[in-house]
C-alpha cells in the first residue's frame, strides 16, 4: 500500500511538473507570437513585400548554415544527465555548440563573399550570422533547465528579450531606419537573453559557468547526435528551401508574402514543442521501466496533440480574416498559401513524439533516411511547383514532403517503423485521450 502511495505521489508530482512546464512554454510562445504578429504587421507594411522579403530571405539562408550547429542534439544531451555530473554535461554541450557555430559562421562568411549581394543585404546577413552564433552560448544552460522541467527560467529571459526587441523594432520603423537595423536588433535581443539566462543559472546552481570540454563525452554526444542531426538538417532544408528557392527563382517580394503564411503557421504549431519537450524526460524513464505503459502514453499524447491541431485550425479560420484587414493588399496571397500549409501541420502534430522515440530505441538512422529522401524530393517538387504555380507550388511541395517524411516513410522501415505508423494511426481515434 505504501509503495502504491509513493508511486502515486511520484506520478502526480511528475504530471504536475509536466503540466506546469508545458504551460510556461505555451505561454512563452503565445506571448512571443502575439507580440511578433503585432510588430510584424507594422514591419511588413512599412518595408513592403520586397524589403520584408529580403530580410526573410537572409533569415532562411542563415537557418541553413545553422544546421552545422545542430550536430549536437539537445535530446542526446538530456539522456546524459543521469549518467554524468550535470555541470560537466552542460559545459561540454555548450563548448561543442559554440565550436560548431563557429564552423557555421565561417561557411556563412564565405557565402556572403561569393554571393555578392548589395551592401544592405550583406550587412544584414552578417549581423544575423553573428546573432546565430551568439545564441549557442546559452545552449547548455537552457538544456539543463528544460531537462529539470524549469522552462520558466528560459521563458523569463526570452520574453524580456522579445519585448525589448519589439520596442526597438517599432522605434526603428518610426525613425525610418533601413531594414538591416532589424538584424542588429535581433543580435541585441539575443545578448539580453544570454545575460538573463546566465544569472538565472548561477542563482539556481551556484557558482559561475565555465567553458570546459570532456573529450570522451563530446565524442559520444557527437556520435549519437549524428543521425538525428542529419535528419534535423533535412527537416530544416525542406522547411527553408522553399523560401530560398522562391527568392532565387522569383523575387524577394514573393518571399515576403510566403513568410506571412509561415508566420501564421507558427501560431498553429504553437503547442508542439512545449508538449514534446516537457514529456520527453519522463518518457525516457517510462521507456526504461515500463514498455507497455510507454506505448499507451505515446498514443495518448499523440492523440491529444492531433485533436489540439484540429481544434486550433478551426479556430484559426475564424480569426484570420480579421487579421488580414491590417495587412497591405500586396500580402493577400498569403491567405491561400496558409490554407495549403496548414494541411502539412497535421502530420507535425501527429508525429510530434516520433523523433524522441527513435532517439530512445537507438534507431535514429530511420529519421536520417526518411528525411534525406524527403528533402531531395522536396527540392525537385519545388523546382516544378514554383515554375507552374509560384508560391502555391512551394507550399504544396512542403505539405507533400511533411506527409511523406513524418508518416508514410515509416512503412519502409520494417518492425520499428511499422510500430510507430500504427501508433500514429491509433492516435487519430480520440478515445485514446481518455485511456
Short mmCIF file of N, CA and C in Angstrom, two decimals, residues 25-184:
data_model
loop_
_atom_site.label_atom_id
_atom_site.label_comp_id
_atom_site.label_asym_id
_atom_site.label_seq_id
_atom_site.Cartn_x
_atom_site.Cartn_y
_atom_site.Cartn_z
N UNK A 25 5.91 27.02 -21.29
CA UNK A 25 6.41 27.05 -22.65
C UNK A 25 5.34 27.54 -23.63
N UNK A 26 4.08 27.12 -23.40
CA UNK A 26 2.99 27.60 -24.24
C UNK A 26 2.80 29.10 -24.05
N UNK A 27 2.83 29.53 -22.79
CA UNK A 27 2.70 30.97 -22.53
C UNK A 27 3.79 31.75 -23.25
N UNK A 28 5.01 31.21 -23.19
CA UNK A 28 6.13 31.87 -23.86
C UNK A 28 5.86 32.03 -25.35
N UNK A 29 5.41 30.96 -25.97
CA UNK A 29 5.18 31.01 -27.41
C UNK A 29 3.97 31.86 -27.78
N UNK A 30 2.92 31.77 -26.97
CA UNK A 30 1.74 32.61 -27.23
C UNK A 30 2.10 34.08 -27.10
N UNK A 31 2.80 34.40 -26.03
CA UNK A 31 3.19 35.79 -25.79
C UNK A 31 4.07 36.32 -26.92
N UNK A 32 5.09 35.52 -27.28
CA UNK A 32 6.02 35.96 -28.32
C UNK A 32 5.32 36.07 -29.67
N UNK A 33 4.50 35.06 -30.00
CA UNK A 33 3.82 35.09 -31.29
C UNK A 33 2.83 36.24 -31.38
N UNK A 34 2.09 36.48 -30.30
CA UNK A 34 1.14 37.58 -30.31
C UNK A 34 1.86 38.92 -30.50
N UNK A 35 2.96 39.08 -29.78
CA UNK A 35 3.74 40.31 -29.90
C UNK A 35 4.37 40.42 -31.29
N UNK A 36 4.90 39.29 -31.77
CA UNK A 36 5.53 39.29 -33.09
C UNK A 36 4.53 39.57 -34.20
N UNK A 37 3.32 39.02 -34.06
CA UNK A 37 2.30 39.28 -35.08
C UNK A 37 1.96 40.76 -35.14
N UNK A 38 1.82 41.38 -33.99
CA UNK A 38 1.51 42.80 -33.94
C UNK A 38 2.64 43.63 -34.57
N UNK A 39 3.87 43.32 -34.15
CA UNK A 39 5.02 44.08 -34.66
C UNK A 39 5.29 43.74 -36.12
N UNK A 40 5.14 42.44 -36.47
CA UNK A 40 5.42 42.02 -37.84
C UNK A 40 4.49 42.68 -38.85
N UNK A 41 3.25 42.88 -38.47
CA UNK A 41 2.32 43.58 -39.36
C UNK A 41 2.82 44.99 -39.65
N UNK A 42 3.27 45.64 -38.60
CA UNK A 42 3.80 47.01 -38.76
C UNK A 42 5.05 47.00 -39.63
N UNK A 43 5.95 46.06 -39.38
CA UNK A 43 7.20 45.98 -40.14
C UNK A 43 6.93 45.61 -41.60
N UNK A 44 6.08 44.57 -41.80
CA UNK A 44 5.79 44.13 -43.16
C UNK A 44 5.15 45.24 -43.98
N UNK A 45 4.23 45.98 -43.37
CA UNK A 45 3.58 47.08 -44.08
C UNK A 45 4.56 48.21 -44.39
N UNK A 46 5.47 48.49 -43.44
CA UNK A 46 6.39 49.62 -43.62
C UNK A 46 7.44 49.31 -44.70
N UNK A 47 8.09 48.15 -44.59
CA UNK A 47 9.16 47.83 -45.53
C UNK A 47 8.64 47.28 -46.86
N UNK A 48 7.38 46.85 -46.88
CA UNK A 48 6.82 46.29 -48.10
C UNK A 48 7.28 44.87 -48.35
N UNK A 49 6.61 44.21 -49.29
CA UNK A 49 6.93 42.80 -49.56
C UNK A 49 8.38 42.63 -50.00
N UNK A 50 8.92 43.61 -50.73
CA UNK A 50 10.29 43.47 -51.23
C UNK A 50 11.32 43.60 -50.11
N UNK A 51 11.20 44.65 -49.27
CA UNK A 51 12.14 44.84 -48.17
C UNK A 51 12.00 43.78 -47.10
N UNK A 52 10.75 43.49 -46.71
CA UNK A 52 10.50 42.46 -45.70
C UNK A 52 10.93 41.09 -46.22
N UNK A 53 10.70 40.85 -47.52
CA UNK A 53 11.11 39.59 -48.13
C UNK A 53 12.62 39.43 -48.16
N UNK A 54 13.34 40.54 -48.37
CA UNK A 54 14.80 40.50 -48.37
C UNK A 54 15.32 40.07 -46.99
N UNK A 55 14.73 40.61 -45.95
CA UNK A 55 15.12 40.25 -44.58
C UNK A 55 14.82 38.77 -44.32
N UNK A 56 13.63 38.31 -44.71
CA UNK A 56 13.26 36.91 -44.50
C UNK A 56 14.12 35.97 -45.33
N UNK A 57 14.53 36.43 -46.50
CA UNK A 57 15.42 35.62 -47.35
C UNK A 57 16.75 35.39 -46.63
N UNK A 58 17.28 36.44 -46.02
CA UNK A 58 18.53 36.31 -45.25
C UNK A 58 18.34 35.38 -44.05
N UNK A 59 17.21 35.50 -43.37
CA UNK A 59 16.92 34.65 -42.21
C UNK A 59 16.90 33.18 -42.61
N UNK A 60 16.28 32.89 -43.75
CA UNK A 60 16.18 31.50 -44.20
C UNK A 60 17.53 30.93 -44.61
N UNK A 61 18.37 31.74 -45.21
CA UNK A 61 19.71 31.26 -45.57
C UNK A 61 20.53 30.99 -44.31
N UNK A 62 20.42 31.88 -43.32
CA UNK A 62 21.12 31.68 -42.04
C UNK A 62 20.69 30.37 -41.40
N UNK A 63 19.39 30.04 -41.48
CA UNK A 63 18.89 28.80 -40.88
C UNK A 63 19.56 27.57 -41.49
N UNK A 64 19.90 27.65 -42.77
CA UNK A 64 20.58 26.54 -43.42
C UNK A 64 22.01 26.40 -42.89
N UNK A 65 22.71 27.53 -42.72
CA UNK A 65 24.07 27.46 -42.17
C UNK A 65 24.06 27.02 -40.70
N UNK A 66 23.00 27.31 -40.01
CA UNK A 66 22.88 26.93 -38.59
C UNK A 66 22.79 25.42 -38.43
N UNK A 67 22.50 24.72 -39.50
CA UNK A 67 22.40 23.25 -39.45
C UNK A 67 23.65 22.64 -38.80
N UNK A 68 24.81 23.17 -39.11
CA UNK A 68 26.06 22.61 -38.58
C UNK A 68 26.04 22.62 -37.05
N UNK A 69 25.52 23.70 -36.47
CA UNK A 69 25.48 23.82 -35.01
C UNK A 69 24.59 22.77 -34.36
N UNK A 70 23.60 22.27 -35.10
CA UNK A 70 22.66 21.29 -34.53
C UNK A 70 23.22 19.88 -34.51
N UNK A 71 24.48 19.70 -34.90
CA UNK A 71 25.07 18.37 -34.85
C UNK A 71 25.42 17.96 -33.42
N UNK A 72 25.01 18.77 -32.46
CA UNK A 72 24.93 18.34 -31.07
C UNK A 72 23.46 18.47 -30.69
N UNK A 73 22.81 17.35 -30.48
CA UNK A 73 21.35 17.31 -30.33
C UNK A 73 20.94 17.45 -28.86
N UNK A 74 19.95 18.29 -28.61
CA UNK A 74 19.51 18.55 -27.24
C UNK A 74 18.96 17.32 -26.55
N UNK A 75 18.28 16.44 -27.29
CA UNK A 75 17.71 15.23 -26.68
C UNK A 75 18.82 14.26 -26.27
N UNK A 76 19.87 14.19 -27.07
CA UNK A 76 21.01 13.34 -26.72
C UNK A 76 21.68 13.86 -25.45
N UNK A 77 21.80 15.16 -25.35
CA UNK A 77 22.40 15.78 -24.16
C UNK A 77 21.57 15.44 -22.92
N UNK A 78 20.26 15.51 -23.03
CA UNK A 78 19.39 15.24 -21.89
C UNK A 78 19.52 13.80 -21.39
N UNK A 79 19.80 12.88 -22.28
CA UNK A 79 19.96 11.48 -21.87
C UNK A 79 21.18 11.28 -20.98
N UNK A 80 22.11 12.22 -20.97
CA UNK A 80 23.37 12.05 -20.25
C UNK A 80 23.33 12.57 -18.81
N UNK A 81 22.27 13.29 -18.46
CA UNK A 81 22.23 13.85 -17.10
C UNK A 81 22.16 12.77 -16.03
N UNK A 82 21.59 11.62 -16.36
CA UNK A 82 21.52 10.54 -15.39
C UNK A 82 22.79 9.71 -15.32
N UNK A 83 23.76 9.99 -16.22
CA UNK A 83 24.98 9.20 -16.29
C UNK A 83 26.23 9.97 -15.88
N UNK A 84 26.19 11.29 -16.01
CA UNK A 84 27.37 12.11 -15.71
C UNK A 84 26.99 13.26 -14.78
N UNK A 85 28.01 13.93 -14.27
CA UNK A 85 27.78 15.13 -13.47
C UNK A 85 27.10 16.17 -14.36
N UNK A 86 25.97 16.72 -13.92
CA UNK A 86 25.22 17.67 -14.76
C UNK A 86 26.06 18.84 -15.26
N UNK A 87 26.91 19.38 -14.39
CA UNK A 87 27.72 20.54 -14.78
C UNK A 87 28.67 20.18 -15.92
N UNK A 88 29.20 18.98 -15.87
CA UNK A 88 30.09 18.52 -16.93
C UNK A 88 29.34 18.38 -18.25
N UNK A 89 28.12 17.88 -18.17
CA UNK A 89 27.29 17.74 -19.37
C UNK A 89 27.00 19.10 -19.99
N UNK A 90 26.61 20.04 -19.16
CA UNK A 90 26.27 21.39 -19.63
C UNK A 90 27.47 22.05 -20.30
N UNK A 91 28.62 21.98 -19.64
CA UNK A 91 29.81 22.63 -20.17
C UNK A 91 30.27 22.01 -21.48
N UNK A 92 30.29 20.69 -21.54
CA UNK A 92 30.71 20.01 -22.76
C UNK A 92 29.76 20.30 -23.91
N UNK A 93 28.45 20.25 -23.64
CA UNK A 93 27.45 20.52 -24.68
C UNK A 93 27.58 21.94 -25.20
N UNK A 94 27.81 22.89 -24.30
CA UNK A 94 27.92 24.29 -24.70
C UNK A 94 29.15 24.53 -25.57
N UNK A 95 30.28 23.98 -25.14
CA UNK A 95 31.52 24.15 -25.92
C UNK A 95 31.36 23.57 -27.32
N UNK A 96 30.76 22.37 -27.40
CA UNK A 96 30.53 21.76 -28.71
C UNK A 96 29.66 22.64 -29.59
N UNK A 97 28.60 23.18 -28.99
CA UNK A 97 27.67 24.03 -29.76
C UNK A 97 28.38 25.29 -30.26
N UNK A 98 29.19 25.88 -29.40
CA UNK A 98 29.92 27.10 -29.79
C UNK A 98 30.91 26.80 -30.91
N UNK A 99 31.64 25.69 -30.79
CA UNK A 99 32.60 25.32 -31.83
C UNK A 99 31.91 25.06 -33.17
N UNK A 100 30.80 24.35 -33.12
CA UNK A 100 30.06 24.06 -34.34
C UNK A 100 29.47 25.34 -34.95
N UNK A 101 29.05 26.25 -34.08
CA UNK A 101 28.54 27.54 -34.56
C UNK A 101 29.64 28.33 -35.26
N UNK A 102 30.86 28.19 -34.77
CA UNK A 102 32.00 28.85 -35.42
C UNK A 102 32.19 28.35 -36.85
N UNK A 103 31.97 27.05 -37.05
CA UNK A 103 32.05 26.49 -38.40
C UNK A 103 30.93 27.08 -39.27
N UNK A 104 29.74 27.22 -38.69
CA UNK A 104 28.61 27.81 -39.42
C UNK A 104 28.93 29.24 -39.84
N UNK A 105 29.53 29.99 -38.93
CA UNK A 105 29.88 31.38 -39.23
C UNK A 105 30.89 31.45 -40.38
N UNK A 106 31.90 30.60 -40.33
CA UNK A 106 32.92 30.59 -41.38
C UNK A 106 32.29 30.28 -42.74
N UNK A 107 31.39 29.30 -42.77
CA UNK A 107 30.71 28.95 -44.02
C UNK A 107 29.83 30.11 -44.49
N UNK A 108 29.17 30.77 -43.54
CA UNK A 108 28.30 31.89 -43.89
C UNK A 108 29.07 33.07 -44.45
N UNK A 109 30.22 33.37 -43.87
CA UNK A 109 31.06 34.47 -44.35
C UNK A 109 31.55 34.16 -45.78
N UNK A 110 31.92 32.91 -46.02
CA UNK A 110 32.35 32.51 -47.36
C UNK A 110 31.21 32.69 -48.36
N UNK A 111 30.00 32.33 -47.94
CA UNK A 111 28.83 32.51 -48.82
C UNK A 111 28.61 33.98 -49.14
N UNK A 112 28.69 34.84 -48.12
CA UNK A 112 28.48 36.28 -48.32
C UNK A 112 29.48 36.85 -49.32
N UNK A 113 30.71 36.36 -49.24
CA UNK A 113 31.76 36.85 -50.16
C UNK A 113 31.48 36.43 -51.59
N UNK A 114 30.96 35.22 -51.76
CA UNK A 114 30.70 34.70 -53.11
C UNK A 114 29.37 35.23 -53.66
N UNK A 115 28.37 35.37 -52.78
CA UNK A 115 27.03 35.77 -53.21
C UNK A 115 27.02 37.16 -53.86
N UNK A 116 27.78 38.07 -53.28
CA UNK A 116 27.88 39.40 -53.89
C UNK A 116 26.61 40.22 -53.84
N UNK A 117 25.87 40.14 -52.74
CA UNK A 117 24.67 40.95 -52.58
C UNK A 117 25.02 42.41 -52.36
N UNK A 118 23.99 43.27 -52.39
CA UNK A 118 24.24 44.70 -52.16
C UNK A 118 24.63 44.94 -50.70
N UNK A 119 25.05 46.16 -50.40
CA UNK A 119 25.55 46.49 -49.06
C UNK A 119 24.50 46.20 -47.98
N UNK A 120 23.26 46.58 -48.24
CA UNK A 120 22.19 46.39 -47.26
C UNK A 120 22.02 44.91 -46.91
N UNK A 121 21.97 44.07 -47.92
CA UNK A 121 21.77 42.63 -47.68
C UNK A 121 22.98 42.03 -46.98
N UNK A 122 24.19 42.41 -47.40
CA UNK A 122 25.41 41.83 -46.82
C UNK A 122 25.54 42.15 -45.34
N UNK A 123 25.32 43.41 -44.98
CA UNK A 123 25.39 43.81 -43.56
C UNK A 123 24.34 43.06 -42.76
N UNK A 124 23.13 43.00 -43.29
CA UNK A 124 22.03 42.31 -42.62
C UNK A 124 22.36 40.83 -42.43
N UNK A 125 22.91 40.21 -43.44
CA UNK A 125 23.26 38.79 -43.40
C UNK A 125 24.34 38.52 -42.36
N UNK A 126 25.37 39.34 -42.32
CA UNK A 126 26.47 39.13 -41.38
C UNK A 126 26.01 39.34 -39.93
N UNK A 127 25.15 40.30 -39.70
CA UNK A 127 24.62 40.52 -38.36
C UNK A 127 23.77 39.34 -37.90
N UNK A 128 22.96 38.81 -38.80
CA UNK A 128 22.14 37.64 -38.46
C UNK A 128 23.01 36.41 -38.22
N UNK A 129 24.11 36.32 -38.94
CA UNK A 129 25.06 35.23 -38.75
C UNK A 129 25.68 35.30 -37.36
N UNK A 130 26.07 36.49 -36.96
CA UNK A 130 26.64 36.69 -35.63
C UNK A 130 25.60 36.41 -34.55
N UNK A 131 24.37 36.77 -34.81
CA UNK A 131 23.28 36.51 -33.87
C UNK A 131 23.08 35.01 -33.67
N UNK A 132 23.15 34.26 -34.75
CA UNK A 132 23.02 32.80 -34.66
C UNK A 132 24.12 32.21 -33.79
N UNK A 133 25.36 32.67 -33.99
CA UNK A 133 26.48 32.15 -33.22
C UNK A 133 26.36 32.51 -31.74
N UNK A 134 25.92 33.72 -31.46
CA UNK A 134 25.78 34.17 -30.06
C UNK A 134 24.77 33.32 -29.30
N UNK A 135 23.71 32.92 -29.97
CA UNK A 135 22.67 32.13 -29.31
C UNK A 135 23.17 30.79 -28.80
N UNK A 136 24.26 30.26 -29.35
CA UNK A 136 24.78 28.96 -28.93
C UNK A 136 25.36 29.00 -27.51
N UNK A 137 25.68 30.20 -27.01
CA UNK A 137 26.31 30.32 -25.69
C UNK A 137 25.39 29.82 -24.57
N UNK A 138 24.10 29.99 -24.75
CA UNK A 138 23.16 29.59 -23.69
C UNK A 138 22.61 28.18 -23.90
N UNK A 139 23.09 27.45 -24.90
CA UNK A 139 22.53 26.14 -25.24
C UNK A 139 22.53 25.17 -24.05
N UNK A 140 23.69 24.98 -23.42
CA UNK A 140 23.79 24.02 -22.33
C UNK A 140 22.95 24.41 -21.12
N UNK A 141 22.99 25.69 -20.76
CA UNK A 141 22.21 26.15 -19.60
C UNK A 141 20.71 25.96 -19.84
N UNK A 142 20.25 26.33 -21.03
CA UNK A 142 18.82 26.18 -21.36
C UNK A 142 18.44 24.70 -21.39
N UNK A 143 19.32 23.86 -21.90
CA UNK A 143 19.05 22.43 -21.98
C UNK A 143 18.84 21.83 -20.59
N UNK A 144 19.65 22.24 -19.63
CA UNK A 144 19.51 21.70 -18.27
C UNK A 144 18.22 22.17 -17.63
N UNK A 145 17.84 23.41 -17.85
CA UNK A 145 16.56 23.90 -17.33
C UNK A 145 15.40 23.11 -17.92
N UNK A 146 15.47 22.81 -19.23
CA UNK A 146 14.41 22.03 -19.88
C UNK A 146 14.33 20.63 -19.30
N UNK A 147 15.49 20.01 -19.07
CA UNK A 147 15.52 18.66 -18.53
C UNK A 147 14.88 18.60 -17.14
N UNK A 148 15.11 19.62 -16.35
CA UNK A 148 14.57 19.69 -14.99
C UNK A 148 13.15 20.22 -14.95
N UNK A 149 12.56 20.42 -16.13
CA UNK A 149 11.20 20.96 -16.27
C UNK A 149 11.07 22.32 -15.59
N UNK A 150 12.11 23.15 -15.79
CA UNK A 150 12.10 24.51 -15.26
C UNK A 150 12.20 25.52 -16.40
N UNK A 151 11.34 25.31 -17.38
CA UNK A 151 11.39 26.17 -18.56
C UNK A 151 10.99 27.60 -18.26
N UNK A 152 10.37 27.82 -17.10
CA UNK A 152 10.01 29.21 -16.75
C UNK A 152 11.25 30.10 -16.69
N UNK A 153 12.40 29.50 -16.38
CA UNK A 153 13.64 30.27 -16.33
C UNK A 153 13.99 30.80 -17.73
N UNK A 154 13.80 29.95 -18.72
CA UNK A 154 14.09 30.35 -20.09
C UNK A 154 13.03 31.31 -20.59
N UNK A 155 11.78 31.06 -20.20
CA UNK A 155 10.67 31.91 -20.63
C UNK A 155 10.88 33.35 -20.19
N UNK A 156 11.29 33.53 -18.96
CA UNK A 156 11.51 34.88 -18.45
C UNK A 156 12.54 35.61 -19.31
N UNK A 157 13.63 34.92 -19.61
CA UNK A 157 14.69 35.52 -20.42
C UNK A 157 14.21 35.86 -21.82
N UNK A 158 13.54 34.90 -22.46
CA UNK A 158 13.12 35.11 -23.84
C UNK A 158 12.06 36.19 -23.95
N UNK A 159 11.14 36.25 -22.98
CA UNK A 159 10.07 37.25 -23.05
C UNK A 159 10.59 38.66 -22.85
N UNK A 160 11.52 38.82 -21.92
CA UNK A 160 12.12 40.14 -21.72
C UNK A 160 12.87 40.57 -22.97
N UNK A 161 13.62 39.63 -23.55
CA UNK A 161 14.37 39.94 -24.77
C UNK A 161 13.45 40.29 -25.93
N UNK A 162 12.34 39.57 -26.05
CA UNK A 162 11.41 39.83 -27.15
C UNK A 162 10.72 41.18 -26.98
N UNK A 163 10.35 41.51 -25.75
CA UNK A 163 9.73 42.82 -25.52
C UNK A 163 10.70 43.94 -25.89
N UNK A 164 11.96 43.78 -25.49
CA UNK A 164 12.97 44.78 -25.83
C UNK A 164 13.14 44.89 -27.34
N UNK A 165 13.20 43.73 -28.02
CA UNK A 165 13.38 43.72 -29.47
C UNK A 165 12.18 44.36 -30.17
N UNK A 166 10.98 44.05 -29.70
CA UNK A 166 9.77 44.61 -30.32
C UNK A 166 9.73 46.12 -30.20
N UNK A 167 10.08 46.63 -29.02
CA UNK A 167 10.12 48.09 -28.82
C UNK A 167 11.14 48.73 -29.75
N UNK A 168 12.31 48.11 -29.86
CA UNK A 168 13.36 48.65 -30.72
C UNK A 168 12.96 48.60 -32.19
N UNK A 169 12.24 47.55 -32.59
CA UNK A 169 11.78 47.45 -33.98
C UNK A 169 10.78 48.55 -34.31
N UNK A 170 9.87 48.80 -33.39
CA UNK A 170 8.88 49.86 -33.61
C UNK A 170 9.56 51.23 -33.67
N UNK A 171 10.59 51.40 -32.84
CA UNK A 171 11.35 52.66 -32.88
C UNK A 171 12.07 52.79 -34.22
N UNK A 172 12.63 51.69 -34.71
CA UNK A 172 13.33 51.71 -35.99
C UNK A 172 12.39 52.11 -37.12
N UNK A 173 11.16 51.57 -37.10
CA UNK A 173 10.18 51.93 -38.12
C UNK A 173 9.78 53.40 -37.98
N UNK A 174 9.59 53.85 -36.75
CA UNK A 174 9.18 55.24 -36.51
C UNK A 174 10.22 56.22 -37.04
N UNK A 175 11.48 55.89 -36.88
CA UNK A 175 12.54 56.79 -37.32
C UNK A 175 13.09 56.41 -38.71
N UNK A 176 12.34 55.56 -39.42
CA UNK A 176 12.65 55.24 -40.81
C UNK A 176 14.06 54.67 -41.00
N UNK A 177 14.42 53.75 -40.11
CA UNK A 177 15.73 53.12 -40.22
C UNK A 177 15.70 52.04 -41.31
N UNK A 178 16.83 51.77 -41.95
CA UNK A 178 16.88 50.75 -43.01
C UNK A 178 16.60 49.36 -42.45
N UNK A 179 16.26 48.44 -43.33
CA UNK A 179 15.84 47.10 -42.91
C UNK A 179 16.97 46.34 -42.20
N UNK A 180 18.22 46.67 -42.48
CA UNK A 180 19.33 45.98 -41.80
C UNK A 180 19.31 46.22 -40.29
N UNK A 181 18.63 47.28 -39.85
CA UNK A 181 18.52 47.56 -38.42
C UNK A 181 17.82 46.43 -37.69
N UNK A 182 16.92 45.74 -38.37
CA UNK A 182 16.21 44.62 -37.75
C UNK A 182 17.18 43.52 -37.33
N UNK A 183 18.22 43.30 -38.13
CA UNK A 183 19.22 42.28 -37.80
C UNK A 183 20.02 42.68 -36.58
N UNK A 184 20.37 43.96 -36.49
CA UNK A 184 21.11 44.45 -35.32
C UNK A 184 20.26 44.31 -34.06
#
